[in-house]
Coordinates of N, CA and C in Angstrom, one line a residue:
M1 N 2.3 22.0 12.1 CA 3.1 22.4 13.2 C 3.4 21.1 14.0
I2 N 4.6 21.0 14.4 CA 5.1 19.8 15.2 C 4.7 20.0 16.7
K3 N 4.0 18.9 17.2 CA 3.6 18.9 18.6 C 4.2 17.8 19.4
L4 N 4.8 16.8 18.7 CA 5.5 15.7 19.3 C 6.8 15.4 18.6
I5 N 7.9 15.4 19.3 CA 9.2 15.0 18.8 C 9.6 13.6 19.5
V6 N 9.7 12.6 18.7 CA 10.1 11.3 19.2 C 11.6 11.1 18.8
G7 N 12.4 10.7 19.8 CA 13.8 10.4 19.5 C 13.9 8.9 19.6
L8 N 14.5 8.3 18.5 CA 14.6 6.8 18.5 C 15.9 6.4 19.0
G9 N 15.9 5.2 19.8 CA 17.1 4.7 20.3 C 16.7 3.4 21.1
N10 N 17.6 2.9 21.8 CA 17.4 1.7 22.6 C 17.7 2.1 24.1
P11 N 16.8 1.6 25.0 CA 17.1 1.9 26.4 C 18.2 1.1 27.0
G12 N 18.8 1.5 28.0 CA 19.9 0.8 28.7 C 21.3 1.5 28.6
R13 N 22.0 1.4 29.6 CA 23.3 2.1 29.6 C 24.2 1.6 28.5
Q14 N 24.1 0.3 28.1 CA 25.1 -0.2 27.1 C 24.8 0.5 25.7
Y15 N 23.7 1.1 25.5 CA 23.4 1.7 24.3 C 23.5 3.3 24.3
E16 N 23.7 3.8 25.4 CA 23.6 5.3 25.6 C 24.3 6.1 24.5
K17 N 25.5 5.8 24.2 CA 26.4 6.6 23.3 C 26.6 5.9 21.9
T18 N 25.7 5.0 21.6 CA 25.8 4.3 20.3 C 25.2 5.2 19.2
R19 N 25.6 4.8 18.0 CA 25.2 5.6 16.7 C 23.6 5.5 16.6
H20 N 23.0 4.3 17.0 CA 21.6 4.0 16.9 C 20.8 4.9 17.8
N21 N 21.4 5.5 18.8 CA 20.7 6.3 19.8 C 20.8 7.8 19.5
A22 N 21.1 8.1 18.2 CA 21.2 9.5 17.8 C 19.9 10.3 18.2
G23 N 18.7 9.6 18.0 CA 17.4 10.3 18.3 C 17.3 10.6 19.8
F24 N 17.7 9.6 20.6 CA 17.6 9.8 22.1 C 18.5 11.0 22.5
L25 N 19.8 11.0 21.9 CA 20.7 12.1 22.1 C 20.1 13.5 21.8
F26 N 19.3 13.5 20.7 CA 18.7 14.8 20.3 C 17.6 15.2 21.3
V27 N 16.7 14.3 21.7 CA 15.6 14.7 22.5 C 16.2 15.0 24.0
D28 N 17.2 14.3 24.3 CA 17.8 14.7 25.6 C 18.4 16.0 25.6
A29 N 19.1 16.4 24.5 CA 19.6 17.8 24.4 C 18.5 18.8 24.5
L30 N 17.4 18.5 23.7 CA 16.3 19.5 23.6 C 15.6 19.6 25.0
A31 N 15.4 18.5 25.7 CA 14.8 18.5 27.1 C 15.8 19.5 28.0
Q32 N 17.0 19.2 27.9 CA 18.0 20.0 28.7 C 17.8 21.5 28.3
D33 N 17.8 21.8 27.1 CA 17.7 23.2 26.6 C 16.4 23.8 27.2
C34 N 15.3 23.0 27.3 CA 14.0 23.5 27.8 C 13.9 23.5 29.3
G35 N 14.9 22.9 29.9 CA 14.8 22.8 31.4 C 13.8 21.7 31.8
S36 N 13.5 20.8 31.0 CA 12.6 19.7 31.2 C 13.4 18.4 31.6
T37 N 12.7 17.5 32.3 CA 13.2 16.2 32.6 C 12.2 15.1 32.1
F38 N 12.8 14.0 31.7 CA 12.0 12.8 31.3 C 11.5 12.1 32.5
T39 N 10.2 11.7 32.4 CA 9.7 10.7 33.5 C 9.2 9.5 32.8
Q40 N 9.2 8.4 33.5 CA 8.7 7.1 32.9 C 7.2 7.2 32.8
S41 N 6.7 6.8 31.6 CA 5.3 6.9 31.4 C 4.9 5.5 30.9
P42 N 4.5 4.6 31.8 CA 4.0 3.2 31.4 C 2.9 3.2 30.4
R43 N 2.0 4.2 30.5 CA 0.9 4.3 29.5 C 1.4 4.5 28.1
F44 N 2.6 5.1 27.9 CA 3.1 5.3 26.5 C 4.3 4.5 26.3
F45 N 4.6 3.5 27.2 CA 5.7 2.6 27.0 C 7.1 3.3 26.7
G46 N 7.3 4.4 27.5 CA 8.5 5.2 27.2 C 8.7 6.2 28.3
D47 N 9.6 7.1 28.0 CA 9.9 8.3 28.9 C 9.4 9.6 28.2
L48 N 8.6 10.4 28.9 CA 8.0 11.6 28.4 C 8.4 12.8 29.1
A49 N 8.6 13.8 28.3 CA 8.9 15.2 28.8 C 8.0 16.2 28.1
E50 N 7.8 17.3 28.8 CA 7.0 18.4 28.2 C 7.9 19.6 28.1
C51 N 7.9 20.3 27.0 CA 8.9 21.4 26.7 C 8.1 22.5 26.2
K52 N 8.4 23.7 26.7 CA 7.7 25.0 26.2 C 8.6 25.6 25.2
V53 N 8.1 25.8 24.0 CA 8.9 26.5 22.9 C 8.1 27.7 22.5
G54 N 8.5 28.8 22.9 CA 7.7 30.0 22.7 C 6.5 29.9 23.6
S55 N 5.3 30.0 23.0 CA 4.1 29.8 23.8 C 3.4 28.4 23.5
A56 N 4.2 27.6 22.8 CA 3.6 26.3 22.5 C 4.2 25.2 23.4
K57 N 3.3 24.2 23.6 CA 3.7 23.0 24.4 C 4.1 22.0 23.4
L58 N 5.3 21.4 23.7 CA 5.9 20.4 22.8 C 6.1 19.1 23.7
L59 N 5.6 17.9 23.2 CA 5.9 16.7 23.9 C 7.2 16.1 23.3
L60 N 8.0 15.5 24.2 CA 9.2 14.8 23.8 C 9.0 13.3 24.3
L61 N 9.3 12.4 23.5 CA 9.2 10.9 23.8 C 10.4 10.1 23.4
K62 N 10.8 9.3 24.4 CA 11.9 8.3 24.1 C 11.2 6.9 24.4
P63 N 10.9 6.2 23.4 CA 10.2 4.9 23.5 C 11.2 4.0 24.4
A64 N 10.6 3.2 25.3 CA 11.4 2.3 26.1 C 11.2 0.9 25.6
T65 N 10.7 0.7 24.4 CA 10.3 -0.6 23.9 C 11.4 -1.2 23.0
F66 N 12.6 -0.6 23.0 CA 13.7 -1.0 22.0 C 13.3 -0.6 20.6
M67 N 14.3 -0.3 19.8 CA 14.1 0.3 18.5 C 13.0 -0.5 17.7
N68 N 13.1 -1.7 17.7 CA 12.2 -2.5 16.8 C 10.7 -2.5 17.1
R69 N 10.4 -2.0 18.2 CA 9.0 -1.8 18.7 C 8.6 -0.4 19.1
S70 N 9.2 0.6 18.5 CA 9.0 2.0 18.8 C 7.6 2.4 18.5
G71 N 7.0 1.8 17.5 CA 5.6 2.1 17.1 C 4.6 2.0 18.2
Q72 N 4.8 1.0 19.1 CA 3.9 0.8 20.2 C 3.7 2.0 21.1
S73 N 4.9 2.6 21.3 CA 5.0 3.8 22.2 C 4.4 5.0 21.4
V74 N 4.9 5.2 20.2 CA 4.4 6.4 19.4 C 2.9 6.3 19.1
G75 N 2.4 5.1 18.8 CA 1.0 5.0 18.5 C 0.1 5.3 19.7
A76 N 0.5 4.8 20.9 CA -0.2 5.0 22.1 C -0.3 6.5 22.4
L77 N 0.8 7.2 22.3 CA 0.9 8.7 22.6 C 0.0 9.4 21.6
L78 N 0.1 9.2 20.3 CA -0.7 9.9 19.3 C -2.1 9.7 19.5
K79 N -2.5 8.5 19.8 CA -3.9 8.2 20.1 C -4.5 9.0 21.3
Y80 N -3.7 8.9 22.4 CA -4.1 9.5 23.7 C -4.3 11.0 23.5
Y81 N -3.3 11.7 22.9 CA -3.4 13.1 22.7 C -4.1 13.6 21.5
K82 N -4.6 12.6 20.7 CA -5.4 12.9 19.5 C -4.6 13.7 18.5
L83 N -3.3 13.4 18.4 CA -2.4 14.1 17.5 C -2.5 13.4 16.1
Q84 N -2.3 14.2 15.0 CA -2.2 13.7 13.7 C -0.8 13.3 13.4
P85 N -0.6 12.3 12.4 CA 0.8 12.0 12.0 C 1.6 13.2 11.5
D86 N 1.0 14.2 10.9 CA 1.7 15.3 10.4 C 2.2 16.3 11.5
Q87 N 1.8 15.9 12.7 CA 2.3 16.8 13.9 C 3.4 16.1 14.5
L88 N 3.9 15.0 14.0 CA 4.9 14.1 14.6 C 6.2 14.4 13.8
L89 N 7.3 14.5 14.6 CA 8.7 14.5 14.1 C 9.4 13.4 14.7
V90 N 10.0 12.5 14.0 CA 10.8 11.4 14.5 C 12.2 11.7 14.1
V91 N 13.1 11.7 15.1 CA 14.5 11.9 15.0 C 15.2 10.6 15.1
H92 N 16.0 10.3 14.0 CA 16.7 9.0 14.0 C 18.1 9.1 13.3
D93 N 18.8 8.0 13.5 CA 20.1 7.8 12.9 C 19.9 7.5 11.4
E94 N 20.8 8.0 10.5 CA 20.7 7.7 9.1 C 22.0 7.2 8.5
L95 N 22.0 6.0 8.1 CA 23.2 5.3 7.5 C 23.6 6.0 6.1
D96 N 22.6 6.5 5.4 CA 22.9 7.0 4.1 C 23.5 8.4 4.0
F97 N 23.7 9.0 5.2 CA 24.3 10.4 5.3 C 25.6 10.2 6.1
N98 N 26.6 11.0 5.7 CA 27.8 11.0 6.5 C 27.6 11.6 7.8
P99 N 28.4 11.3 8.8 CA 28.3 11.9 10.1 C 28.4 13.4 10.0
G100 N 27.5 14.1 10.7 CA 27.4 15.6 10.7 C 26.3 16.1 9.8
V101 N 25.8 15.3 8.8 CA 24.7 15.7 7.9 C 23.4 15.5 8.7
V102 N 22.6 16.6 8.5 CA 21.2 16.5 9.1 C 20.2 17.0 8.0
K103 N 19.1 16.2 7.8 CA 18.2 16.5 6.8 C 16.8 16.3 7.3
L104 N 15.8 17.0 6.8 CA 14.4 16.9 7.2 C 13.6 16.5 6.0
K105 N 12.7 15.5 6.2 CA 11.8 15.1 5.1 C 10.5 14.7 5.8
K106 N 9.5 14.6 4.8 CA 8.2 14.1 5.2 C 7.9 12.9 4.3
D107 N 7.3 11.9 4.9 CA 6.8 10.7 4.1 C 8.0 9.9 3.8
G108 N 7.8 8.9 2.9 CA 8.9 8.0 2.5 C 8.8 6.7 3.3
G109 N 9.5 5.8 2.8 CA 9.6 4.4 3.4 C 10.5 4.4 4.6
H110 N 10.8 3.2 5.0 CA 11.6 3.0 6.3 C 13.1 2.8 5.9
A111 N 13.4 2.5 4.7 CA 14.8 2.3 4.2 C 15.5 1.3 5.1
G112 N 14.8 0.3 5.6 CA 15.4 -0.7 6.4 C 15.5 -0.4 7.8
H113 N 15.1 0.8 8.2 CA 15.2 1.3 9.7 C 14.1 0.6 10.4
N114 N 14.4 -0.3 11.3 CA 13.3 -1.0 12.0 C 12.4 -0.2 12.9
G115 N 13.0 0.9 13.5 CA 12.2 1.8 14.2 C 11.1 2.5 13.4
L116 N 11.5 3.0 12.2 CA 10.6 3.6 11.4 C 9.6 2.6 10.9
R117 N 10.0 1.4 10.5 CA 9.1 0.4 10.0 C 8.0 0.1 11.0
D118 N 8.3 0.0 12.3 CA 7.4 -0.2 13.4 C 6.4 0.9 13.6
I119 N 7.0 2.2 13.5 CA 6.1 3.3 13.6 C 5.1 3.4 12.5
I120 N 5.5 3.1 11.3 CA 4.7 3.1 10.1 C 3.5 2.1 10.3
A121 N 3.9 0.9 10.8 CA 2.9 -0.1 11.0 C 1.9 0.3 12.1
H122 N 2.4 0.9 13.2 CA 1.4 1.2 14.3 C 0.6 2.5 14.0
V123 N 1.2 3.4 13.3 CA 0.5 4.7 13.0 C -0.4 4.5 11.8
G124 N -0.1 3.6 11.0 CA -0.9 3.3 9.8 C -0.6 4.2 8.6
T125 N 0.5 4.9 8.7 CA 0.8 5.8 7.6 C 2.3 6.2 7.7
K126 N 2.9 6.6 6.6 CA 4.3 7.0 6.6 C 4.2 8.6 6.5
D127 N 3.1 9.2 6.6 CA 3.0 10.6 6.4 C 3.3 11.4 7.7
F128 N 4.6 11.4 8.1 CA 5.0 12.1 9.3 C 6.5 12.6 8.9
Y129 N 7.0 13.6 9.7 CA 8.3 14.1 9.5 C 9.3 13.3 10.1
R130 N 10.5 13.4 9.5 CA 11.7 12.7 10.0 C 12.9 13.6 10.0
L131 N 13.6 13.8 11.1 CA 14.8 14.5 11.2 C 15.9 13.4 11.1
R132 N 16.7 13.3 10.1 CA 17.7 12.3 9.9 C 19.1 12.7 10.2
L133 N 19.7 12.1 11.2 CA 21.0 12.5 11.6 C 22.0 11.5 11.1
G134 N 22.9 11.9 10.2 CA 23.9 11.1 9.6 C 24.9 10.4 10.5
I135 N 25.0 9.1 10.3 CA 26.0 8.4 11.1 C 27.0 7.6 10.2
G136 N 26.8 7.7 8.9 CA 27.6 7.0 7.9 C 27.4 5.6 7.8
R137 N 28.1 4.9 6.9 CA 28.0 3.5 6.7 C 29.2 2.8 7.4
P138 N 28.9 1.5 7.7 CA 30.1 0.8 8.2 C 31.2 0.5 7.2
P139 N 32.4 0.3 7.6 CA 33.4 -0.1 6.6 C 33.1 -1.5 6.0
A140 N 33.6 -1.7 4.8 CA 33.3 -2.9 4.1 C 33.6 -4.1 5.0
G141 N 32.7 -5.1 5.0 CA 32.8 -6.3 5.8 C 32.3 -6.2 7.2
K142 N 31.9 -5.0 7.6 CA 31.4 -4.9 9.0 C 29.9 -5.0 8.9
V143 N 29.3 -5.7 9.8 CA 27.8 -5.9 9.9 C 27.2 -4.7 10.3
V144 N 26.1 -4.3 9.6 CA 25.4 -3.0 9.9 C 25.0 -2.9 11.4
A145 N 24.3 -4.0 11.9 CA 23.8 -4.0 13.3 C 24.9 -3.8 14.3
D146 N 26.1 -4.4 14.0 CA 27.2 -4.2 15.0 C 27.7 -2.8 14.9
F147 N 27.6 -2.2 13.7 CA 28.1 -0.8 13.5 C 27.2 0.2 14.2
V148 N 25.9 0.1 14.0 CA 25.0 1.0 14.6 C 24.9 0.9 16.1
L149 N 25.2 -0.3 16.6 CA 25.1 -0.5 18.1 C 26.4 -0.3 18.8
S150 N 27.4 0.3 18.1 CA 28.7 0.6 18.6 C 28.8 2.1 18.7
S151 N 29.7 2.6 19.6 CA 30.0 4.0 19.7 C 30.8 4.5 18.6
P152 N 30.5 5.7 18.2 CA 31.3 6.4 17.1 C 32.6 6.8 17.6
S153 N 33.5 7.0 16.6 CA 34.8 7.6 17.0 C 34.7 9.0 17.6
R154 N 35.7 9.5 18.2 CA 35.6 10.9 18.7 C 35.3 11.9 17.6
Q155 N 35.9 11.8 16.5 CA 35.5 12.7 15.4 C 34.1 12.6 14.9
E156 N 33.6 11.3 14.8 CA 32.2 11.1 14.4 C 31.3 11.6 15.4
A157 N 31.6 11.4 16.8 CA 30.8 11.9 17.8 C 30.7 13.5 17.7
D158 N 31.8 14.1 17.5 CA 31.8 15.6 17.3 C 30.9 16.0 16.2
L159 N 31.0 15.3 15.1 CA 30.1 15.6 13.9 C 28.6 15.4 14.3
L160 N 28.3 14.3 15.0 CA 27.0 14.1 15.4 C 26.5 15.1 16.3
D161 N 27.3 15.5 17.3 CA 26.9 16.6 18.1 C 26.6 17.9 17.4
A162 N 27.4 18.2 16.3 CA 27.2 19.3 15.5 C 25.8 19.3 14.8
A163 N 25.5 18.0 14.3 CA 24.2 17.8 13.6 C 23.1 18.0 14.5
I164 N 23.2 17.5 15.7 CA 22.2 17.7 16.8 C 22.0 19.2 17.0
K165 N 23.0 20.0 17.2 CA 22.9 21.4 17.5 C 22.2 22.1 16.3
T166 N 22.6 21.7 15.1 CA 21.9 22.3 13.9 C 20.4 22.0 14.0
G167 N 20.1 20.8 14.2 CA 18.7 20.4 14.3 C 17.9 21.1 15.4
L168 N 18.6 21.3 16.6 CA 18.0 22.0 17.7 C 17.6 23.4 17.3
G169 N 18.5 24.0 16.5 CA 18.3 25.4 16.1 C 17.0 25.7 15.3
F170 N 16.5 24.6 14.7 CA 15.3 24.7 13.9 C 14.0 24.4 14.6
V171 N 14.1 23.8 15.9 CA 12.9 23.4 16.6 C 11.9 24.6 16.8
P172 N 12.3 25.8 17.1 CA 11.2 26.8 17.2 C 10.4 27.0 15.9
Q173 N 11.1 27.0 14.8 CA 10.4 27.1 13.6 C 9.5 26.0 13.2
L174 N 9.9 24.7 13.6 CA 9.1 23.5 13.4 C 7.9 23.6 14.2
V175 N 8.0 24.0 15.4 CA 6.9 24.1 16.4 C 5.9 25.2 15.9
A176 N 6.4 26.3 15.3 CA 5.6 27.3 14.8 C 5.0 27.1 13.4
G177 N 5.3 25.9 12.9 CA 4.6 25.5 11.6 C 5.4 25.9 10.4
E178 N 6.6 26.5 10.5 CA 7.4 27.0 9.4 C 8.2 25.8 8.8
I179 N 7.6 24.7 8.5 CA 8.3 23.5 8.2 C 8.9 23.6 6.8
D180 N 8.2 24.2 5.8 CA 8.8 24.4 4.5 C 10.1 25.2 4.5
T181 N 10.0 26.2 5.3 CA 11.2 27.1 5.5 C 12.4 26.3 6.1
V182 N 12.1 25.5 7.0 CA 13.1 24.7 7.7 C 13.7 23.7 6.6
M183 N 12.8 23.1 5.8 CA 13.3 22.1 4.8 C 14.2 22.8 3.8
N184 N 13.8 24.0 3.4 CA 14.6 24.7 2.4 C 16.0 25.0 3.0
K185 N 16.1 25.4 4.3 CA 17.3 25.8 4.9 C 18.2 24.6 5.2
I186 N 17.6 23.6 5.8 CA 18.4 22.5 6.3 C 18.8 21.5 5.2
N187 N 18.0 21.4 4.2 CA 18.3 20.4 3.1 C 19.2 20.9 2.0
T188 N 19.7 22.2 2.1 CA 20.6 22.7 1.1 C 22.0 22.9 1.6

């Protein structure tokens, strides 16, 4: 059962609507749905919110350490609350999926995603869940870093919003521990 959802992104107004902040957009939408607000938490190097899903308490985290150092924030929170990696869901942008595609997986490498790389290093395992929100690949000749740190087109933003809504619809089942059911539905 999921007890912590971490949205990956970069802090600062200049990054708010970029492709790389898909994870922040997800947890922001979830907090809004729950009627929760994020507060700065220096202890966890990020912004933290608590959300009630059914009868369960769910923690939401937005690391304020920038993408490449997300593990510092995630590791500190897992240790403090004595959570296991398999109770963690990391929501992040995914280059390998077209905009609008959303998939859930457990385990696996970082596939070049520096946020995931740092979380794996700090947590000491890759045995956690990932909700991957498709942003597509940059056009030929465009640098990946420039692409992920830029805003999507209106059409791509609409598709990302749809993917976020799809993912949000599965949160109650994830919190209830129905992860295999969610994987079967969302990945087909």
